[in-house]
Amino acid sequence: MTVQPPTGPRHVAIIMDGNGRWAQARGKPRLFGHHAGAKRVREIVEACPHAGVRYLTLFAFSTENWKRTQSEVAGLMSLFRRYIRREARELRDEGVRVRFIGDRVRLEPKLVRMMDELELMTAHNDALHLTIAINYGGRDEIGRATKRLAREVAAGRIDADSVDETTLARFLDTCVLPDPDLVIRTSGEARISNFLLWQSAYSEYEFVDTLWPDFTARHFGDVCRAYGQRDRRFGAVTA
Ligand code: IPE
Ligand code: IPE
Ligand code: MG
């Protein structure tokens, strides 16, 4: 992959929503929509270098998604395994570094093993940093980070008086990633559903009506270009 440097967002995070409604509109089961959605991922990954995006973070399964039927959850877990199996080599060869965020404890050991392997086999890559959030929740992540930080304080390795926001950020799943510049949510819903709560404090948001399986590289390019027109002030006053 060759990287072009326009003034687009460096880190884009996407809440890939609307698979169920996409399937429903076609009289198909929800899982059909999830499969169609998974196919879009490759296209968006390939579009990143053209949009100047170095970091892409995708919300694939939330800590709340366990509330769905057992068959939908099982179908999604099997889809994640299939995605890794099918895409691993291509991702590695295209220079993509893959990471997973979220709590792995509740995931099937077989899937966790595949996630670990994919992280390891792409660890030397740097063209695009693809992060996939599975069993991820912003509050859960902050809770887990706090627990680990508290243990460090209790063990005397960190002084409680020195703890500030940068200390906590070092314990988050995303500790090696920059904050997202742009968060996109498809399907017309205007909420964040527990995604990157800490990290998106100053992100730009784009809510698009398109359902995720219909979201093309062109839509992605348009949204990234529109981002370039935004005035990010971070609380300051611009001249
Ligand atoms: C997003 O699509 C994918 C996941 C949450 C796993 P949905 O499954 O939420 O689709 P809708 O919102 O029901 O249309
Ligand atoms: C958010 O979508 C989670 C993912 C896209 C993985 P949901 O469809 O689960 O969110 P809600 O329930 O509409 O808030
Ligand atoms: Mg949804």
PDB file of C-alpha atoms and ligand atoms in Angstrom:
ATOM      1  CA  MET A   1       0.000   0.000   0.000  1.00  0.00           C
ATOM      2  CA  THR A   2       1.255   3.479  -0.812  1.00  0.00           C
ATOM      3  CA  VAL A   3       0.309   6.284   1.512  1.00  0.00           C
ATOM      4  CA  GLN A   4      -0.765   9.717   0.290  1.00  0.00           C
ATOM      5  CA  PRO A   5      -0.675  12.683   2.656  1.00  0.00           C
ATOM      6  CA  PRO A   6      -3.787  14.898   2.197  1.00  0.00           C
ATOM      7  CA  THR A   7      -5.237  16.916   5.092  1.00  0.00           C
ATOM      8  CA  GLY A   8      -7.683  14.182   5.965  1.00  0.00           C
ATOM      9  CA  PRO A   9      -8.126  12.537   9.340  1.00  0.00           C
ATOM     10  CA  ARG A  10      -5.179  10.487  10.574  1.00  0.00           C
ATOM     11  CA  HIS A  11      -7.294   8.202  12.746  1.00  0.00           C
ATOM     12  CA  VAL A  12     -10.844   7.247  11.742  1.00  0.00           C
ATOM     13  CA  ALA A  13     -13.040   5.118  13.997  1.00  0.00           C
ATOM     14  CA  ILE A  14     -16.248   3.574  12.662  1.00  0.00           C
ATOM     15  CA  ILE A  15     -19.370   2.273  14.398  1.00  0.00           C
ATOM     16  CA  MET A  16     -20.412  -0.185  11.701  1.00  0.00           C
ATOM     17  CA  ASP A  17     -24.166  -0.163  12.282  1.00  0.00           C
ATOM     18  CA  GLY A  18     -27.215  -1.232  10.272  1.00  0.00           C
ATOM     19  CA  ASN A  19     -26.459  -4.807   9.200  1.00  0.00           C
ATOM     20  CA  GLY A  20     -29.680  -6.134  10.731  1.00  0.00           C
ATOM     21  CA  ARG A  21     -31.917  -3.562   9.028  1.00  0.00           C
ATOM     22  CA  TRP A  22     -30.111  -4.107   5.723  1.00  0.00           C
ATOM     23  CA  ALA A  23     -30.937  -7.828   5.887  1.00  0.00           C
ATOM     24  CA  GLN A  24     -34.477  -7.208   7.108  1.00  0.00           C
ATOM     25  CA  ALA A  25     -35.162  -4.939   4.126  1.00  0.00           C
ATOM     26  CA  ARG A  26     -34.317  -7.921   1.914  1.00  0.00           C
ATOM     27  CA  GLY A  27     -36.390 -10.389   3.890  1.00  0.00           C
ATOM     28  CA  LYS A  28     -33.232 -12.193   5.048  1.00  0.00           C
ATOM     29  CA  PRO A  29     -31.990 -13.236   8.496  1.00  0.00           C
ATOM     30  CA  ARG A  30     -29.834 -10.743  10.423  1.00  0.00           C
ATOM     31  CA  LEU A  31     -26.725 -12.838   9.930  1.00  0.00           C
ATOM     32  CA  PHE A  32     -26.987 -12.308   6.179  1.00  0.00           C
ATOM     33  CA  GLY A  33     -26.532  -8.606   6.901  1.00  0.00           C
ATOM     34  CA  HIS A  34     -23.502  -9.273   9.086  1.00  0.00           C
ATOM     35  CA  HIS A  35     -21.861 -11.229   6.276  1.00  0.00           C
ATOM     36  CA  ALA A  36     -22.559  -8.409   3.824  1.00  0.00           C
ATOM     37  CA  GLY A  37     -21.105  -5.979   6.368  1.00  0.00           C
ATOM     38  CA  ALA A  38     -17.937  -8.020   6.794  1.00  0.00           C
ATOM     39  CA  LYS A  39     -17.347  -7.820   3.041  1.00  0.00           C
ATOM     40  CA  ARG A  40     -17.287  -4.017   3.273  1.00  0.00           C
ATOM     41  CA  VAL A  41     -14.386  -4.053   5.676  1.00  0.00           C
ATOM     42  CA  ARG A  42     -11.809  -4.945   3.041  1.00  0.00           C
ATOM     43  CA  GLU A  43     -12.965  -2.125   0.765  1.00  0.00           C
ATOM     44  CA  ILE A  44     -12.703   0.449   3.541  1.00  0.00           C
ATOM     45  CA  VAL A  45      -9.286  -0.868   4.638  1.00  0.00           C
ATOM     46  CA  GLU A  46      -8.061  -0.499   1.058  1.00  0.00           C
ATOM     47  CA  ALA A  47      -9.490   3.037   0.849  1.00  0.00           C
ATOM     48  CA  CYS A  48      -7.525   4.266   3.877  1.00  0.00           C
ATOM     49  CA  PRO A  49      -4.180   5.033   2.182  1.00  0.00           C
ATOM     50  CA  HIS A  50      -5.967   7.074  -0.504  1.00  0.00           C
ATOM     51  CA  ALA A  51      -7.651   9.151   2.182  1.00  0.00           C
ATOM     52  CA  GLY A  52      -4.411   9.624   4.136  1.00  0.00           C
ATOM     53  CA  VAL A  53      -5.755   7.530   7.026  1.00  0.00           C
ATOM     54  CA  ARG A  54      -3.045   5.752   9.046  1.00  0.00           C
ATOM     55  CA  TYR A  55      -5.268   4.408  11.823  1.00  0.00           C
ATOM     56  CA  LEU A  56      -8.624   2.716  11.310  1.00  0.00           C
ATOM     57  CA  THR A  57     -10.597   1.446  14.298  1.00  0.00           C
ATOM     58  CA  LEU A  58     -13.729  -0.640  13.754  1.00  0.00           C
ATOM     59  CA  PHE A  59     -16.451  -1.431  16.284  1.00  0.00           C
ATOM     60  CA  ALA A  60     -17.389  -5.041  15.599  1.00  0.00           C
ATOM     61  CA  PHE A  61     -19.023  -6.259  18.833  1.00  0.00           C
ATOM     62  CA  SER A  62     -19.920  -4.325  21.956  1.00  0.00           C
ATOM     63  CA  THR A  63     -20.066  -5.444  25.582  1.00  0.00           C
ATOM     64  CA  GLU A  64     -23.842  -4.936  25.224  1.00  0.00           C
ATOM     65  CA  ASN A  65     -24.184  -7.128  22.121  1.00  0.00           C
ATOM     66  CA  TRP A  66     -24.252 -10.273  24.302  1.00  0.00           C
ATOM     67  CA  LYS A  67     -27.907  -9.339  24.908  1.00  0.00           C
ATOM     68  CA  ARG A  68     -28.747 -10.573  21.395  1.00  0.00           C
ATOM     69  CA  THR A  69     -30.028 -14.082  20.690  1.00  0.00           C
ATOM     70  CA  GLN A  70     -27.600 -16.905  21.245  1.00  0.00           C
ATOM     71  CA  SER A  71     -27.703 -17.767  17.545  1.00  0.00           C
ATOM     72  CA  GLU A  72     -26.848 -14.221  16.421  1.00  0.00           C
ATOM     73  CA  VAL A  73     -23.962 -14.034  18.904  1.00  0.00           C
ATOM     74  CA  ALA A  74     -22.638 -17.445  17.792  1.00  0.00           C
ATOM     75  CA  GLY A  75     -22.987 -16.400  14.148  1.00  0.00           C
ATOM     76  CA  LEU A  76     -21.006 -13.227  14.781  1.00  0.00           C
ATOM     77  CA  MET A  77     -18.232 -15.088  16.622  1.00  0.00           C
ATOM     78  CA  SER A  78     -17.976 -17.551  13.748  1.00  0.00           C
ATOM     79  CA  LEU A  79     -17.888 -14.625  11.305  1.00  0.00           C
ATOM     80  CA  PHE A  80     -14.948 -13.083  13.199  1.00  0.00           C
ATOM     81  CA  ARG A  81     -13.036 -16.369  12.927  1.00  0.00           C
ATOM     82  CA  ARG A  82     -13.848 -16.567   9.244  1.00  0.00           C
ATOM     83  CA  TYR A  83     -12.743 -12.972   8.655  1.00  0.00           C
ATOM     84  CA  ILE A  84      -9.380 -13.649  10.309  1.00  0.00           C
ATOM     85  CA  ARG A  85      -8.906 -16.892   8.400  1.00  0.00           C
ATOM     86  CA  ARG A  86      -9.708 -15.300   5.043  1.00  0.00           C
ATOM     87  CA  GLU A  87      -7.998 -11.943   5.401  1.00  0.00           C
ATOM     88  CA  ALA A  88      -4.896 -12.653   7.501  1.00  0.00           C
ATOM     89  CA  ARG A  89      -2.433 -13.206   4.680  1.00  0.00           C
ATOM     90  CA  GLU A  90      -3.643 -10.282   2.599  1.00  0.00           C
ATOM     91  CA  LEU A  91      -3.536  -7.932   5.590  1.00  0.00           C
ATOM     92  CA  ARG A  92       0.007  -9.021   6.405  1.00  0.00           C
ATOM     93  CA  ASP A  93       1.173  -8.632   2.805  1.00  0.00           C
ATOM     94  CA  GLU A  94      -0.446  -5.212   2.442  1.00  0.00           C
ATOM     95  CA  GLY A  95       1.461  -3.835   5.422  1.00  0.00           C
ATOM     96  CA  VAL A  96      -1.514  -3.670   7.773  1.00  0.00           C
ATOM     97  CA  ARG A  97      -0.837  -3.994  11.493  1.00  0.00           C
ATOM     98  CA  VAL A  98      -3.857  -5.522  13.188  1.00  0.00           C
ATOM     99  CA  ARG A  99      -4.727  -5.063  16.853  1.00  0.00           C
ATOM    100  CA  PHE A 100      -7.774  -6.061  18.866  1.00  0.00           C
ATOM    101  CA  ILE A 101      -9.250  -4.083  21.727  1.00  0.00           C
ATOM    102  CA  GLY A 102     -11.891  -5.169  24.228  1.00  0.00           C
ATOM    103  CA  ASP A 103     -12.029  -7.758  26.978  1.00  0.00           C
ATOM    104  CA  ARG A 104     -10.887 -11.135  25.666  1.00  0.00           C
ATOM    105  CA  VAL A 105     -11.823 -13.022  28.828  1.00  0.00           C
ATOM    106  CA  ARG A 106     -15.385 -13.722  27.679  1.00  0.00           C
ATOM    107  CA  LEU A 107     -14.404 -14.733  24.113  1.00  0.00           C
ATOM    108  CA  GLU A 108     -13.964 -18.347  22.972  1.00  0.00           C
ATOM    109  CA  PRO A 109     -10.352 -19.521  23.388  1.00  0.00           C
ATOM    110  CA  LYS A 110     -10.203 -20.529  19.725  1.00  0.00           C
ATOM    111  CA  LEU A 111     -11.060 -17.003  18.561  1.00  0.00           C
ATOM    112  CA  VAL A 112      -8.648 -15.446  21.071  1.00  0.00           C
ATOM    113  CA  ARG A 113      -5.878 -17.667  19.731  1.00  0.00           C
ATOM    114  CA  MET A 114      -6.566 -16.519  16.179  1.00  0.00           C
ATOM    115  CA  MET A 115      -6.623 -12.869  17.291  1.00  0.00           C
ATOM    116  CA  ASP A 116      -3.270 -13.305  19.053  1.00  0.00           C
ATOM    117  CA  GLU A 117      -1.778 -14.956  15.976  1.00  0.00           C
ATOM    118  CA  LEU A 118      -2.961 -12.217  13.621  1.00  0.00           C
ATOM    119  CA  GLU A 119      -1.545  -9.537  15.932  1.00  0.00           C
ATOM    120  CA  LEU A 120       1.758 -11.358  16.035  1.00  0.00           C
ATOM    121  CA  MET A 121       2.023 -12.007  12.303  1.00  0.00           C
ATOM    122  CA  THR A 122       1.350  -8.336  11.452  1.00  0.00           C
ATOM    123  CA  ALA A 123       3.332  -6.830  14.326  1.00  0.00           C
ATOM    124  CA  HIS A 124       6.114  -5.597  12.023  1.00  0.00           C
ATOM    125  CA  ASN A 125       3.717  -3.709   9.707  1.00  0.00           C
ATOM    126  CA  ASP A 126       3.254   0.055   9.709  1.00  0.00           C
ATOM    127  CA  ALA A 127       1.367   1.147   6.548  1.00  0.00           C
ATOM    128  CA  LEU A 128      -2.051   1.040   8.227  1.00  0.00           C
ATOM    129  CA  HIS A 129      -2.931   0.371  11.852  1.00  0.00           C
ATOM    130  CA  LEU A 130      -6.218  -1.531  11.891  1.00  0.00           C
ATOM    131  CA  THR A 131      -7.821  -1.958  15.299  1.00  0.00           C
ATOM    132  CA  ILE A 132     -10.873  -4.169  15.702  1.00  0.00           C
ATOM    133  CA  ALA A 133     -13.028  -3.791  18.803  1.00  0.00           C
ATOM    134  CA  ILE A 134     -14.564  -7.088  19.928  1.00  0.00           C
ATOM    135  CA  ASN A 135     -16.374  -7.346  23.270  1.00  0.00           C
ATOM    136  CA  TYR A 136     -15.431  -3.707  23.654  1.00  0.00           C
ATOM    137  CA  GLY A 137     -17.199  -1.126  25.806  1.00  0.00           C
ATOM    138  CA  GLY A 138     -15.764   2.272  26.738  1.00  0.00           C
ATOM    139  CA  ARG A 139     -16.919   2.018  30.350  1.00  0.00           C
ATOM    140  CA  ASP A 140     -15.702  -1.553  30.640  1.00  0.00           C
ATOM    141  CA  GLU A 141     -12.314  -0.492  29.276  1.00  0.00           C
ATOM    142  CA  ILE A 142     -12.020   2.390  31.756  1.00  0.00           C
ATOM    143  CA  GLY A 143     -13.096   0.039  34.564  1.00  0.00           C
ATOM    144  CA  ARG A 144     -10.456  -2.547  33.638  1.00  0.00           C
ATOM    145  CA  ALA A 145      -7.795   0.155  33.287  1.00  0.00           C
ATOM    146  CA  THR A 146      -8.677   1.579  36.693  1.00  0.00           C
ATOM    147  CA  LYS A 147      -8.391  -1.825  38.314  1.00  0.00           C
ATOM    148  CA  ARG A 148      -4.911  -2.374  36.885  1.00  0.00           C
ATOM    149  CA  LEU A 149      -3.822   1.129  37.857  1.00  0.00           C
ATOM    150  CA  ALA A 150      -5.155   0.608  41.392  1.00  0.00           C
ATOM    151  CA  ARG A 151      -3.101  -2.582  41.668  1.00  0.00           C
ATOM    152  CA  GLU A 152       0.049  -0.685  40.655  1.00  0.00           C
ATOM    153  CA  VAL A 153      -0.666   1.960  43.293  1.00  0.00           C
ATOM    154  CA  ALA A 154      -1.372  -0.691  45.940  1.00  0.00           C
ATOM    155  CA  ALA A 155       1.911  -2.421  45.070  1.00  0.00           C
ATOM    156  CA  GLY A 156       3.779   0.869  45.512  1.00  0.00           C
ATOM    157  CA  ARG A 157       4.906   1.062  41.886  1.00  0.00           C
ATOM    158  CA  ILE A 158       2.892   4.210  41.150  1.00  0.00           C
ATOM    159  CA  ASP A 159       2.474   7.128  43.552  1.00  0.00           C
ATOM    160  CA  ALA A 160      -1.250   7.929  43.963  1.00  0.00           C
ATOM    161  CA  ASP A 161      -0.518  11.676  44.033  1.00  0.00           C
ATOM    162  CA  SER A 162       1.111  11.462  40.605  1.00  0.00           C
ATOM    163  CA  VAL A 163      -1.953   9.898  38.940  1.00  0.00           C
ATOM    164  CA  ASP A 164      -3.533  12.076  36.273  1.00  0.00           C
ATOM    165  CA  GLU A 165      -5.319  11.534  32.960  1.00  0.00           C
ATOM    166  CA  THR A 166      -2.151  10.537  31.120  1.00  0.00           C
ATOM    167  CA  THR A 167      -1.493   7.845  33.741  1.00  0.00           C
ATOM    168  CA  LEU A 168      -4.919   6.315  33.233  1.00  0.00           C
ATOM    169  CA  ALA A 169      -4.622   6.537  29.428  1.00  0.00           C
ATOM    170  CA  ARG A 170      -1.538   4.307  29.637  1.00  0.00           C
ATOM    171  CA  PHE A 171      -3.725   1.514  31.029  1.00  0.00           C
ATOM    172  CA  LEU A 172      -6.406   1.680  28.362  1.00  0.00           C
ATOM    173  CA  ASP A 173      -6.594  -0.942  25.574  1.00  0.00           C
ATOM    174  CA  THR A 174      -5.772   1.873  23.147  1.00  0.00           C
ATOM    175  CA  CYS A 175      -2.599   2.999  24.956  1.00  0.00           C
ATOM    176  CA  VAL A 176      -0.460   2.855  21.799  1.00  0.00           C
ATOM    177  CA  LEU A 177      -2.999   4.579  19.517  1.00  0.00           C
ATOM    178  CA  PRO A 178      -3.595   8.286  18.893  1.00  0.00           C
ATOM    179  CA  ASP A 179      -7.112   9.547  19.699  1.00  0.00           C
ATOM    180  CA  PRO A 180      -9.541   9.305  16.772  1.00  0.00           C
ATOM    181  CA  ASP A 181      -9.844  12.488  14.700  1.00  0.00           C
ATOM    182  CA  LEU A 182     -13.110  11.380  13.178  1.00  0.00           C
ATOM    183  CA  VAL A 183     -15.773   8.957  14.396  1.00  0.00           C
ATOM    184  CA  ILE A 184     -18.263   7.783  11.768  1.00  0.00           C
ATOM    185  CA  ARG A 185     -21.507   5.994  12.603  1.00  0.00           C
ATOM    186  CA  THR A 186     -23.577   4.494   9.821  1.00  0.00           C
ATOM    187  CA  SER A 187     -27.327   3.684   9.777  1.00  0.00           C
ATOM    188  CA  GLY A 188     -28.721   7.022  10.944  1.00  0.00           C
ATOM    189  CA  GLU A 189     -28.430   6.456  14.697  1.00  0.00           C
ATOM    190  CA  ALA A 190     -26.893   9.457  16.454  1.00  0.00           C
ATOM    191  CA  ARG A 191     -25.347   7.911  19.569  1.00  0.00           C
ATOM    192  CA  ILE A 192     -21.990   6.460  20.542  1.00  0.00           C
ATOM    193  CA  SER A 193     -23.215   3.237  22.178  1.00  0.00           C
ATOM    194  CA  ASN A 194     -20.255   3.006  24.577  1.00  0.00           C
ATOM    195  CA  PHE A 195     -17.557   3.306  21.866  1.00  0.00           C
ATOM    196  CA  LEU A 196     -14.196   4.972  22.675  1.00  0.00           C
ATOM    197  CA  LEU A 197     -15.689   7.166  25.398  1.00  0.00           C
ATOM    198  CA  TRP A 198     -12.371   8.397  26.730  1.00  0.00           C
ATOM    199  CA  GLN A 199     -10.557   8.642  23.406  1.00  0.00           C
ATOM    200  CA  SER A 200     -13.245  10.562  21.495  1.00  0.00           C
ATOM    201  CA  ALA A 201     -13.358  13.496  23.929  1.00  0.00           C
ATOM    202  CA  TYR A 202     -12.386  15.837  21.077  1.00  0.00           C
ATOM    203  CA  SER A 203     -13.178  13.757  18.012  1.00  0.00           C
ATOM    204  CA  GLU A 204     -15.282  15.073  15.153  1.00  0.00           C
ATOM    205  CA  TYR A 205     -18.470  13.040  14.597  1.00  0.00           C
ATOM    206  CA  GLU A 206     -20.163  12.137  11.352  1.00  0.00           C
ATOM    207  CA  PHE A 207     -23.506  10.353  11.421  1.00  0.00           C
ATOM    208  CA  VAL A 208     -24.479   9.007   8.010  1.00  0.00           C
ATOM    209  CA  ASP A 209     -27.819   7.455   7.058  1.00  0.00           C
ATOM    210  CA  THR A 210     -26.289   4.736   4.873  1.00  0.00           C
ATOM    211  CA  LEU A 211     -26.484   1.241   6.364  1.00  0.00           C
ATOM    212  CA  TRP A 212     -23.055  -0.340   6.893  1.00  0.00           C
ATOM    213  CA  PRO A 213     -23.340  -2.989   4.103  1.00  0.00           C
ATOM    214  CA  ASP A 214     -24.027  -0.119   1.650  1.00  0.00           C
ATOM    215  CA  PHE A 215     -21.171   2.088   2.883  1.00  0.00           C
ATOM    216  CA  THR A 216     -18.630   2.195   0.051  1.00  0.00           C
ATOM    217  CA  ALA A 217     -15.100   3.507  -0.384  1.00  0.00           C
ATOM    218  CA  ARG A 218     -16.686   6.514  -2.081  1.00  0.00           C
ATOM    219  CA  HIS A 219     -18.798   7.354   0.961  1.00  0.00           C
ATOM    220  CA  PHE A 220     -15.690   6.924   3.090  1.00  0.00           C
ATOM    221  CA  GLY A 221     -13.658   9.227   0.850  1.00  0.00           C
ATOM    222  CA  ASP A 222     -16.422  11.866   0.896  1.00  0.00           C
ATOM    223  CA  VAL A 223     -16.647  11.837   4.690  1.00  0.00           C
ATOM    224  CA  CYS A 224     -12.863  12.071   5.038  1.00  0.00           C
ATOM    225  CA  ARG A 225     -12.735  14.993   2.599  1.00  0.00           C
ATOM    226  CA  ALA A 226     -15.545  16.827   4.420  1.00  0.00           C
ATOM    227  CA  TYR A 227     -13.533  16.442   7.618  1.00  0.00           C
ATOM    228  CA  GLY A 228     -10.854  18.649   6.052  1.00  0.00           C
ATOM    229  CA  GLN A 229     -13.326  21.582   6.100  1.00  0.00           C
ATOM    230  CA  ARG A 230     -13.890  21.393   9.829  1.00  0.00           C
ATOM    231  CA  ASP A 231     -12.424  23.856  12.270  1.00  0.00           C
ATOM    232  CA  ARG A 232     -11.077  21.955  15.257  1.00  0.00           C
ATOM    233  CA  ARG A 233     -10.563  24.424  18.058  1.00  0.00           C
ATOM    234  CA  PHE A 234      -9.973  22.200  21.090  1.00  0.00           C
ATOM    235  CA  GLY A 235     -11.399  24.885  23.314  1.00  0.00           C
ATOM    236  CA  ALA A 236      -9.147  27.640  22.021  1.00  0.00           C
ATOM    237  CA  VAL A 237     -10.146  30.738  20.056  1.00  0.00           C
ATOM    238  CA  THR A 238      -8.917  30.837  16.471  1.00  0.00           C
ATOM    239  CA  ALA A 239      -7.768  34.099  14.933  1.00  0.00           C
TER     240      ALA A 239
HETATM  241  C1  IPE B   1     -24.122  -3.638  13.548  1.00  0.00           C
HETATM  242  O1  IPE B   1     -25.335  -3.921  12.935  1.00  0.00           O
HETATM  243  C2  IPE B   1     -23.305  -4.871  13.811  1.00  0.00           C
HETATM  244  C3  IPE B   1     -23.246  -5.255  15.227  1.00  0.00           C
HETATM  245  C4  IPE B   1     -23.721  -4.574  16.229  1.00  0.00           C
HETATM  246  C5  IPE B   1     -22.574  -6.519  15.528  1.00  0.00           C
HETATM  247  P1  IPE B   1     -26.620  -4.254  13.763  1.00  0.00           P
HETATM  248  O2  IPE B   1     -26.695  -5.720  13.960  1.00  0.00           O
HETATM  249  O3  IPE B   1     -26.690  -3.473  15.009  1.00  0.00           O
HETATM  250  O4  IPE B   1     -27.763  -3.781  12.763  1.00  0.00           O
HETATM  251  P2  IPE B   1     -29.099  -3.052  13.119  1.00  0.00           P
HETATM  252  O5  IPE B   1     -28.753  -1.849  13.929  1.00  0.00           O
HETATM  253  O6  IPE B   1     -29.934  -4.028  13.897  1.00  0.00           O
HETATM  254  O7  IPE B   1     -29.700  -2.693  11.803  1.00  0.00           O
HETATM  255  C1  IPE B   2     -23.054  -0.553  18.266  1.00  0.00           C
HETATM  256  O1  IPE B   2     -24.187  -0.898  17.536  1.00  0.00           O
HETATM  257  C2  IPE B   2     -22.116  -1.716  18.317  1.00  0.00           C
HETATM  258  C3  IPE B   2     -21.476  -2.095  17.054  1.00  0.00           C
HETATM  259  C4  IPE B   2     -21.633  -1.489  15.911  1.00  0.00           C
HETATM  260  C5  IPE B   2     -20.603  -3.213  17.136  1.00  0.00           C
HETATM  261  P1  IPE B   2     -25.526  -1.427  18.255  1.00  0.00           P
HETATM  262  O2  IPE B   2     -26.505  -1.656  17.171  1.00  0.00           O
HETATM  263  O3  IPE B   2     -25.210  -2.562  19.138  1.00  0.00           O
HETATM  264  O4  IPE B   2     -25.932  -0.187  19.159  1.00  0.00           O
HETATM  265  P2  IPE B   2     -27.355   0.246  19.723  1.00  0.00           P
HETATM  266  O5  IPE B   2     -27.910  -0.926  20.454  1.00  0.00           O
HETATM  267  O6  IPE B   2     -28.200   0.618  18.564  1.00  0.00           O
HETATM  268  O7  IPE B   2     -27.048   1.411  20.598  1.00  0.00           O
HETATM  269 MG    MG B   3     -27.432  -1.659  15.458  1.00  0.00          MG
END
